[in-house]
Tab-separated table of C-alpha atoms in Angstrom:
chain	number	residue	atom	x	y	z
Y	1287	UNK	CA	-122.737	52.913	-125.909
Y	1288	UNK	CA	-123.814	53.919	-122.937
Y	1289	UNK	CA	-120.728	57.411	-122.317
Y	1290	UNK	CA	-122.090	58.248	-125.942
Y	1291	UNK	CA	-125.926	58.308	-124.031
Y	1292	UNK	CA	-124.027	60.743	-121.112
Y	1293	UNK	CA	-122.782	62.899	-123.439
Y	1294	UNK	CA	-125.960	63.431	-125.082
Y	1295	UNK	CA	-127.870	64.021	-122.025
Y	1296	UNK	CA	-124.831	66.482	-120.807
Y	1297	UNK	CA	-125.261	68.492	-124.071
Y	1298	UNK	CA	-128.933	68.954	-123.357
Y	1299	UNK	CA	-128.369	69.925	-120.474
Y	1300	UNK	CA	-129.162	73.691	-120.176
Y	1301	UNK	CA	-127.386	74.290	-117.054
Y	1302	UNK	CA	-124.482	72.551	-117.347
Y	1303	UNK	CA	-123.718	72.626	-121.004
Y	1304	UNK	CA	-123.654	76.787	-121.967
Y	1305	UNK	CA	-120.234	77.442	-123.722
Y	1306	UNK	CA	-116.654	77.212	-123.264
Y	1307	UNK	CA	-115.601	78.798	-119.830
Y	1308	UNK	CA	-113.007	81.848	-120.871
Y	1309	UNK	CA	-112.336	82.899	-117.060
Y	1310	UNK	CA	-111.143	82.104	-113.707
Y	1311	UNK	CA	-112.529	84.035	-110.558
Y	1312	UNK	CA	-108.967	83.502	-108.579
Y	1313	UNK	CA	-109.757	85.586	-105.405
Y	1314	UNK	CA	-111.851	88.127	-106.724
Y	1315	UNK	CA	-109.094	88.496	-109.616
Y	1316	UNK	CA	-110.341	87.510	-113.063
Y	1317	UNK	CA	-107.981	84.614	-115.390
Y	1318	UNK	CA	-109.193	85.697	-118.513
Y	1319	UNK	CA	-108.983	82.339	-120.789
Y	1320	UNK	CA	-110.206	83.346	-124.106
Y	1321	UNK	CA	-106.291	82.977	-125.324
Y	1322	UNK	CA	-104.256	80.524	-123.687
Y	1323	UNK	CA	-102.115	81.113	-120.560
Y	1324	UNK	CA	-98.572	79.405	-119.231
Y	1325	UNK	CA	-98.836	77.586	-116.144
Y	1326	UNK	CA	-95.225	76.855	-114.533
Y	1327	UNK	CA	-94.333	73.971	-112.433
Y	1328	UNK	CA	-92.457	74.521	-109.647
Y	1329	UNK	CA	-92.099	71.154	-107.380
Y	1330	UNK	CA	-90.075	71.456	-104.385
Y	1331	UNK	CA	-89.187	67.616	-104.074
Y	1332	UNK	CA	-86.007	65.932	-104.202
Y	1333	UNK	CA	-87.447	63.026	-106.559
Y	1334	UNK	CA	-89.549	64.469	-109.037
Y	1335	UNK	CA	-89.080	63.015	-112.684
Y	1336	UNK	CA	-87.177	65.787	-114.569
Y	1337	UNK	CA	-86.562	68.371	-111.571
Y	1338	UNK	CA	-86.516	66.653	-108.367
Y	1339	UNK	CA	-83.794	68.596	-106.434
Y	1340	UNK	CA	-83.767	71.718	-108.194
Y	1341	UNK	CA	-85.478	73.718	-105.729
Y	1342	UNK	CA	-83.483	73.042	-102.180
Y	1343	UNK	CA	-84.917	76.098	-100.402
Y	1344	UNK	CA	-86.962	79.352	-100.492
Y	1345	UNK	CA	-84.188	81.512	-101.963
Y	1346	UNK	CA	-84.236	78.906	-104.688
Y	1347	UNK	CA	-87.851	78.464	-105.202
Y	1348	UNK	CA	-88.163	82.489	-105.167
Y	1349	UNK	CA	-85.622	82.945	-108.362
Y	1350	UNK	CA	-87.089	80.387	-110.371
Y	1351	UNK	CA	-90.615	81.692	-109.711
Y	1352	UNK	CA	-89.229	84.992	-110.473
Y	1353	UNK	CA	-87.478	83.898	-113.906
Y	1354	UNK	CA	-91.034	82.039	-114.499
Y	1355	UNK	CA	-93.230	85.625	-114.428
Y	1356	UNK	CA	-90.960	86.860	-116.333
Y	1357	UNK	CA	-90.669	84.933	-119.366
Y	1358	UNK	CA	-94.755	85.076	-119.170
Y	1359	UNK	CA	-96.362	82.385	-116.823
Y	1360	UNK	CA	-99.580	83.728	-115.353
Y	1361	UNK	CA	-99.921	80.949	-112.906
Y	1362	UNK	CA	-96.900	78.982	-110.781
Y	1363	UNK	CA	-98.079	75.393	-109.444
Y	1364	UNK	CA	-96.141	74.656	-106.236
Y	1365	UNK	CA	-96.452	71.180	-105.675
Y	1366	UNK	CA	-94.302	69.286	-102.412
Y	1367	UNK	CA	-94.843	65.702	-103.745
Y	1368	UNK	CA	-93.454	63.552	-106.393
Y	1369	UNK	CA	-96.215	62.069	-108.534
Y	1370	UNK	CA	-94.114	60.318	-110.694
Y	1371	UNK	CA	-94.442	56.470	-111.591
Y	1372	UNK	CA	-93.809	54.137	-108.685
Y	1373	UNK	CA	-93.500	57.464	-106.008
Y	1374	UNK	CA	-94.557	56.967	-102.477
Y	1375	UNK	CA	-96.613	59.667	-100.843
Y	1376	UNK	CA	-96.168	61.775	-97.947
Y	1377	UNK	CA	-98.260	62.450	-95.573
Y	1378	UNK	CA	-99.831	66.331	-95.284
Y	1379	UNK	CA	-97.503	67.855	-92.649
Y	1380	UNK	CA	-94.412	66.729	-94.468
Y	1381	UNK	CA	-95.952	68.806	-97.526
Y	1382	UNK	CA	-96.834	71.456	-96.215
Y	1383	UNK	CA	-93.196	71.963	-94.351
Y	1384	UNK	CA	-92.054	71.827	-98.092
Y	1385	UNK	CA	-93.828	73.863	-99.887
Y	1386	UNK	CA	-95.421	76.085	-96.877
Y	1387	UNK	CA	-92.193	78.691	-96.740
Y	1388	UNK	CA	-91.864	79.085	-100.367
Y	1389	UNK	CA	-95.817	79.568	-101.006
Y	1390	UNK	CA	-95.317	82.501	-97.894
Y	1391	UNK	CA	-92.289	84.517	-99.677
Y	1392	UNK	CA	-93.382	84.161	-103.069
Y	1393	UNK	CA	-96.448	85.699	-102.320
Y	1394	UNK	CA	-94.748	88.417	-100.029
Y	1395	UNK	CA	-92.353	89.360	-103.378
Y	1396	UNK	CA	-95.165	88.245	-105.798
Y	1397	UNK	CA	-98.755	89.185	-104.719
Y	1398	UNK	CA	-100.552	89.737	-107.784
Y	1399	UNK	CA	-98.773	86.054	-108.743
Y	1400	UNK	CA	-101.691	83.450	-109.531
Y	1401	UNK	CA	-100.498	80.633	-107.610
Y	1402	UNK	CA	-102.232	76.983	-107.920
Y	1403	UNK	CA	-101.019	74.314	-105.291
Y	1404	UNK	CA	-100.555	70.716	-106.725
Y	1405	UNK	CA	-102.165	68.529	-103.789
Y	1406	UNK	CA	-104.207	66.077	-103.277
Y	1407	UNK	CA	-104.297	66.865	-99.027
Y	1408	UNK	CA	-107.637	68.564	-98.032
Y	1409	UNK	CA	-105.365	69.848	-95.043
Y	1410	UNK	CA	-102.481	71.074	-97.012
Y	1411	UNK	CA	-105.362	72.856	-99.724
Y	1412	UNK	CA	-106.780	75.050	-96.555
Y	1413	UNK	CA	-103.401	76.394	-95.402
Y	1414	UNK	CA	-102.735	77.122	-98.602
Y	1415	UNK	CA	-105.533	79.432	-99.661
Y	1416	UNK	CA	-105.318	81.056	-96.619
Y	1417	UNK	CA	-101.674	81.903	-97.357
Y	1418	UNK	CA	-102.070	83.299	-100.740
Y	1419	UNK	CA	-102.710	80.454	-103.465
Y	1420	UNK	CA	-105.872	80.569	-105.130
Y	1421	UNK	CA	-106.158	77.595	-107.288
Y	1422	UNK	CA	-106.149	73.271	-105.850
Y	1423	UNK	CA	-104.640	71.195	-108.678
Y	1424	UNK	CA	-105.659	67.694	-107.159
Y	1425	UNK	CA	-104.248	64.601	-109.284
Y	1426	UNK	CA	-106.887	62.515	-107.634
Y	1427	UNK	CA	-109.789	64.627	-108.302
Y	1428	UNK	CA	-111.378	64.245	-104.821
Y	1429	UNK	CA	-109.961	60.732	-104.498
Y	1430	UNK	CA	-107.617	60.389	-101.663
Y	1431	UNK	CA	-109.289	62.721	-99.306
Y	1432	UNK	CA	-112.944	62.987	-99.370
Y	1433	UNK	CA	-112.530	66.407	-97.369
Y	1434	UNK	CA	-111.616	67.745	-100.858
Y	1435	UNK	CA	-114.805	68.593	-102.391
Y	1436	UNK	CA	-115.816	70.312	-98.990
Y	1437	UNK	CA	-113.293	72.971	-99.150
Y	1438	UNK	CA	-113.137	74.028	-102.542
Y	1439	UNK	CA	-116.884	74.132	-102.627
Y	1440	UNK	CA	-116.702	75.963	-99.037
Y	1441	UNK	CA	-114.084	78.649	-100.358
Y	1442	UNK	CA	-115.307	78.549	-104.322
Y	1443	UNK	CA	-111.164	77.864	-105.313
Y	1444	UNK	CA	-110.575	76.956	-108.931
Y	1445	UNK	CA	-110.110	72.810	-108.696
Y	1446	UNK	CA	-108.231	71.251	-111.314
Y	1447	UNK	CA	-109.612	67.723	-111.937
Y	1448	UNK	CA	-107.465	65.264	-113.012
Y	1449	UNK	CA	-107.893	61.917	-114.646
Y	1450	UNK	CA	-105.512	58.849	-112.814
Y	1451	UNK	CA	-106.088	55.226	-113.038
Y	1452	UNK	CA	-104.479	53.685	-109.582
Y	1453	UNK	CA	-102.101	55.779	-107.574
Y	1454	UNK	CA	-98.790	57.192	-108.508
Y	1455	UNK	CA	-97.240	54.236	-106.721
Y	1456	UNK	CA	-98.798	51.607	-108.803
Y	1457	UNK	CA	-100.586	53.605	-111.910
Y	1458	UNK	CA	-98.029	52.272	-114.454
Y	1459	UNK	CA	-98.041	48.502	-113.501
Y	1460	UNK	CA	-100.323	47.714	-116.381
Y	1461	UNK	CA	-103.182	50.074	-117.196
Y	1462	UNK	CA	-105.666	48.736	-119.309
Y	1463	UNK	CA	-108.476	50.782	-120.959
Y	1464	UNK	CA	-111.253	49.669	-123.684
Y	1465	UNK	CA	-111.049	52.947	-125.235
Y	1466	UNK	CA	-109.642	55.416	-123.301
Y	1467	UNK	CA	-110.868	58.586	-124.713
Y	1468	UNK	CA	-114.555	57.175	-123.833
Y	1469	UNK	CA	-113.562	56.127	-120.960
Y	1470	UNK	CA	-111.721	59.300	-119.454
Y	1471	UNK	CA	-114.407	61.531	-120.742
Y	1472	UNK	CA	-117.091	59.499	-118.936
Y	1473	UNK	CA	-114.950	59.849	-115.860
Y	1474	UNK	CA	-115.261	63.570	-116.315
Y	1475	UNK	CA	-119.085	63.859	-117.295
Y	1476	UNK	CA	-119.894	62.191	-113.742
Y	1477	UNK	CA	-117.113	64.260	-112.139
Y	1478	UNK	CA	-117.639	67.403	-113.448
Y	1479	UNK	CA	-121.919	67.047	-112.938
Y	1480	UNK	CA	-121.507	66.318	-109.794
Y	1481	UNK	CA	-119.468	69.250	-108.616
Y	1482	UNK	CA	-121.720	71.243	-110.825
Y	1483	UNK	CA	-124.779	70.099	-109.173
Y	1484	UNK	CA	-123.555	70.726	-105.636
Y	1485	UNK	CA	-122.516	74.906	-106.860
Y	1486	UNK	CA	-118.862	74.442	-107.335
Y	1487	UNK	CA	-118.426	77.233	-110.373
Y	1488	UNK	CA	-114.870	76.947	-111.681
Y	1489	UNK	CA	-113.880	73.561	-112.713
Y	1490	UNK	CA	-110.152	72.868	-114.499
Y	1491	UNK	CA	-110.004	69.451	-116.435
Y	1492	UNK	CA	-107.140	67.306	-117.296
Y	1493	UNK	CA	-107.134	64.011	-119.082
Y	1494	UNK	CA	-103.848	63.099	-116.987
Y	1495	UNK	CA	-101.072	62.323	-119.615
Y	1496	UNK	CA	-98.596	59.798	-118.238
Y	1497	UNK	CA	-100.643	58.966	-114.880
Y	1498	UNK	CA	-102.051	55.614	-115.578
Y	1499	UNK	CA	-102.146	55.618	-119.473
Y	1500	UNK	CA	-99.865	53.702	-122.016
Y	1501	UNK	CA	-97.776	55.536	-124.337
Y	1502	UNK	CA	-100.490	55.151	-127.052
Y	1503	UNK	CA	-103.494	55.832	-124.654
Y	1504	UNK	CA	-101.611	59.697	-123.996
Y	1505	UNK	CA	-101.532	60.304	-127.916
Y	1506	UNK	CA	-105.108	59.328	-128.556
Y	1507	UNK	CA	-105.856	61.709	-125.407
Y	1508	UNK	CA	-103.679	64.220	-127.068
Y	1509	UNK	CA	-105.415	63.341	-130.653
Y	1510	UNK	CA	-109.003	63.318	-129.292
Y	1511	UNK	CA	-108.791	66.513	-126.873
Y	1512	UNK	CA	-111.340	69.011	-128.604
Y	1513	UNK	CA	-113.696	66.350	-127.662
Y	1514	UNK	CA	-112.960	67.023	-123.917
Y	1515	UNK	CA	-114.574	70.957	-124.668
Y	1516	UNK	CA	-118.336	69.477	-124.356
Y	1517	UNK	CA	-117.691	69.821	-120.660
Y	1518	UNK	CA	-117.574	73.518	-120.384
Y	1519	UNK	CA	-114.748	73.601	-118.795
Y	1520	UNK	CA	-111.339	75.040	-119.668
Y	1521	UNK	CA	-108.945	72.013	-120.301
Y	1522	UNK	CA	-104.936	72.139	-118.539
Y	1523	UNK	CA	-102.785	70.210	-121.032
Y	1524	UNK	CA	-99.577	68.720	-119.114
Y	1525	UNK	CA	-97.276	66.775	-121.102
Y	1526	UNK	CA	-94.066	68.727	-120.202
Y	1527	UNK	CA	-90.803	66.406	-120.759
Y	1528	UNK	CA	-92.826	62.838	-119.931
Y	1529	UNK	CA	-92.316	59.585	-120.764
Y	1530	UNK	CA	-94.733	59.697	-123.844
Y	1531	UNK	CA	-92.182	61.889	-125.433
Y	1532	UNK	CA	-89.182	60.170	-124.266
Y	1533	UNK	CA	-90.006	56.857	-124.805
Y	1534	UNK	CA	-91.100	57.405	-128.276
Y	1535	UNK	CA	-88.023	59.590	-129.102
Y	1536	UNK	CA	-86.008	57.230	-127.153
Y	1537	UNK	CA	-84.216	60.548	-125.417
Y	1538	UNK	CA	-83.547	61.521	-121.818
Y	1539	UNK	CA	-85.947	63.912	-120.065
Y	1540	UNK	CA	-83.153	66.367	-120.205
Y	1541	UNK	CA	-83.229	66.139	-123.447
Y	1542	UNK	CA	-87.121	66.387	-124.150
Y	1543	UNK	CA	-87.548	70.458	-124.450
Y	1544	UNK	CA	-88.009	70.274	-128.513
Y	1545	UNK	CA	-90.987	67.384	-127.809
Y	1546	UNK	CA	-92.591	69.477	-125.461
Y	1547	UNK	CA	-92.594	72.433	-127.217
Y	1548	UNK	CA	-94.334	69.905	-130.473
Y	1549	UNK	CA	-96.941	68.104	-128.427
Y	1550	UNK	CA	-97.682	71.831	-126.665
Y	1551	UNK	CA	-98.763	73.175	-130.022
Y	1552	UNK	CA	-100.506	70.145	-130.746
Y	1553	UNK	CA	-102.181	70.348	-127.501
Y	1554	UNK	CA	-103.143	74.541	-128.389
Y	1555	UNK	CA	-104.093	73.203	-131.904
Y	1556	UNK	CA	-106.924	71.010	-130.051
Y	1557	UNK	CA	-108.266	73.311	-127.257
Y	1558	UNK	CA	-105.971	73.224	-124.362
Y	1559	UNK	CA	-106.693	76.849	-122.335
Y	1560	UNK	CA	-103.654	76.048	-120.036
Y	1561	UNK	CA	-100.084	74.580	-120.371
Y	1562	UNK	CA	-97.748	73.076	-117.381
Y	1563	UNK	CA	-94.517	73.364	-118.335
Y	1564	UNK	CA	-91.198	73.456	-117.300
Y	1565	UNK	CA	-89.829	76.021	-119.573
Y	1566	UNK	CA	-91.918	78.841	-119.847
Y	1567	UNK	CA	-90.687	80.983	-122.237
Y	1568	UNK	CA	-90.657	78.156	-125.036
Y	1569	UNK	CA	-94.108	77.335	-124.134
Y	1570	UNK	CA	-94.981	81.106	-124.289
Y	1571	UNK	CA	-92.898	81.296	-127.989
Y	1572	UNK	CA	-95.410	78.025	-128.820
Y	1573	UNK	CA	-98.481	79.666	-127.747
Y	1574	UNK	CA	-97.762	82.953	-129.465
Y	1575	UNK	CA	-97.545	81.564	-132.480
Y	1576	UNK	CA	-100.712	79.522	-132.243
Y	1577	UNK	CA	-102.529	82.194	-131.760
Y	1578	UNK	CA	-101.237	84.038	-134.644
Y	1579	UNK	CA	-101.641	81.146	-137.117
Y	1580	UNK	CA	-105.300	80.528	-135.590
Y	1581	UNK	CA	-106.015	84.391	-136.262
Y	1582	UNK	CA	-104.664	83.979	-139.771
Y	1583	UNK	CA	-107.308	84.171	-142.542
């Protein structure tokens, strides 16, 4: 097959295939990766999936980024728009109005905070970094705005590539794959060369769970991930409280923390260097104990 040729010639590679990436330059401040680290959502939106609403202003979004460093996360994704199933975007200045405020203060109470932005707005990425974040989590990996690639190349910001079939407004309609594990890896061979090639040096990758996959496409994502290592780059698992644990478990969202916490490990188990989650501290409980199993003889 012709992604089982790509991989081959990505292997042999020299320069692009070395070893697994264990760090993050974020500003001049090393992410050291060789354990895993706790990435925190934080989505000021009134229509997100589990937490739309949650955060309804800065004083808000400050406590809950607070309780977040505390329990452990060394990263806090602010993100101002809903990518759930069937959302409708917004356009750049209505994000940045959003998030904007609470990116300021939390950096003014937080500044050694690592803090990732979760946009897809080439605009929104610039005012960013030059308020404080230091990572671009794009869910179209360079997609929607072809001013993307420019920037984070320009500045040298972490990117976080992710894997989506359609657009959050129509990704679920009927996604349709061969073999999806092929398929999203090939996506990430061309992706991740490419960015290579032109210099970028600290690349994020993740498969996409729930963002235009079928329930059984996420778990032979989640099954196959180890295979996702070959691209040198560290890999952000982010199946916090979706639909590929409630649908299975037939549950609420609410209700979802105890399948999170299972497909987390299983996620550590197979390579994942970050986790997005919701609840911190059980992720942080999960990855502790990975670790200490893994460093069992």
């Amino acid at each position: 097959m012709l992604y089982l040729q790509k991989i081959l010639n990505f292997i042999a590679c020299e320069d692009t295939f070395i070893h697994m990436k264990k760090s993050l330059n974020c500003k001049g401040k090393l992410l050291d990766l060789s354990t895993p680290v706790i990435m925190g959502i934080l989505n000021i939106t009134p229509d997100s999936f589990y937490d739309g609403g949650q955060i309804t202003g800065v004083d808000s979004a400050l406590r809950l980024a607070e309780s977040m460093l505390i329990e452990g996360a060394l990263i806090l994704d602010i993100g101002g728009q809903s990518t759930r199933p069937g959302a409708k975007s917004i356009n750049s200045t209505e994000e940045w109005k959003r998030i904007g405020p609470s990116l300021i203060s939390i950096k003014k109470h937080f500044p050694d905070a690592i803090i990732s932005i979760d946009t897809f707005h080439s605009d929104v990425a610039k005012n960013a970094v030059e308020e404080g974040a230091s990572i671009i989590n794009d869910i179209s990996a360079g997609e929607f705005d072809k001013g993307m690639f420019s920037f984070v190349l320009q500045r040298q910001v972490p990117y976080i590539l992710m894997h989506m079939k359609g657009s959050p407004e129509n990704m679920q309609e009927n996604p349709q794959y061969e073999n999806v594990v092929s398929e999203v890896l090939n996506y990430f061979i061309n992706k991740v060369s490419h960015l290579k090639m032109m210099g970028l040096n600290d690349i994020i990758i993740d498969p996409g769970f729930g963002f235009g996959k079928t329930i059984e496409n996420n778990f032979s994502l989640l099954k196959n991930l180890s295979l996702f290592q070959i691209l040198d780059c560290p890999i952000l698992a982010g199946v916090s409280r979706k639909s590929m644990i409630t649908k299975t478990l037939n549950i609420t969202p609410a209700e979802a923390l105890n399948g999170t916490t299972a497909l987390n490990t299983i996620a550590l188990l197979n390579g994942a260097s970050i986790l997005r989650v919701h609840d911190v501290a059980e992720a942080m409980e999960a990855n502790k104990l990975v670790i200490a199993y893994q460093k069992s003889k």
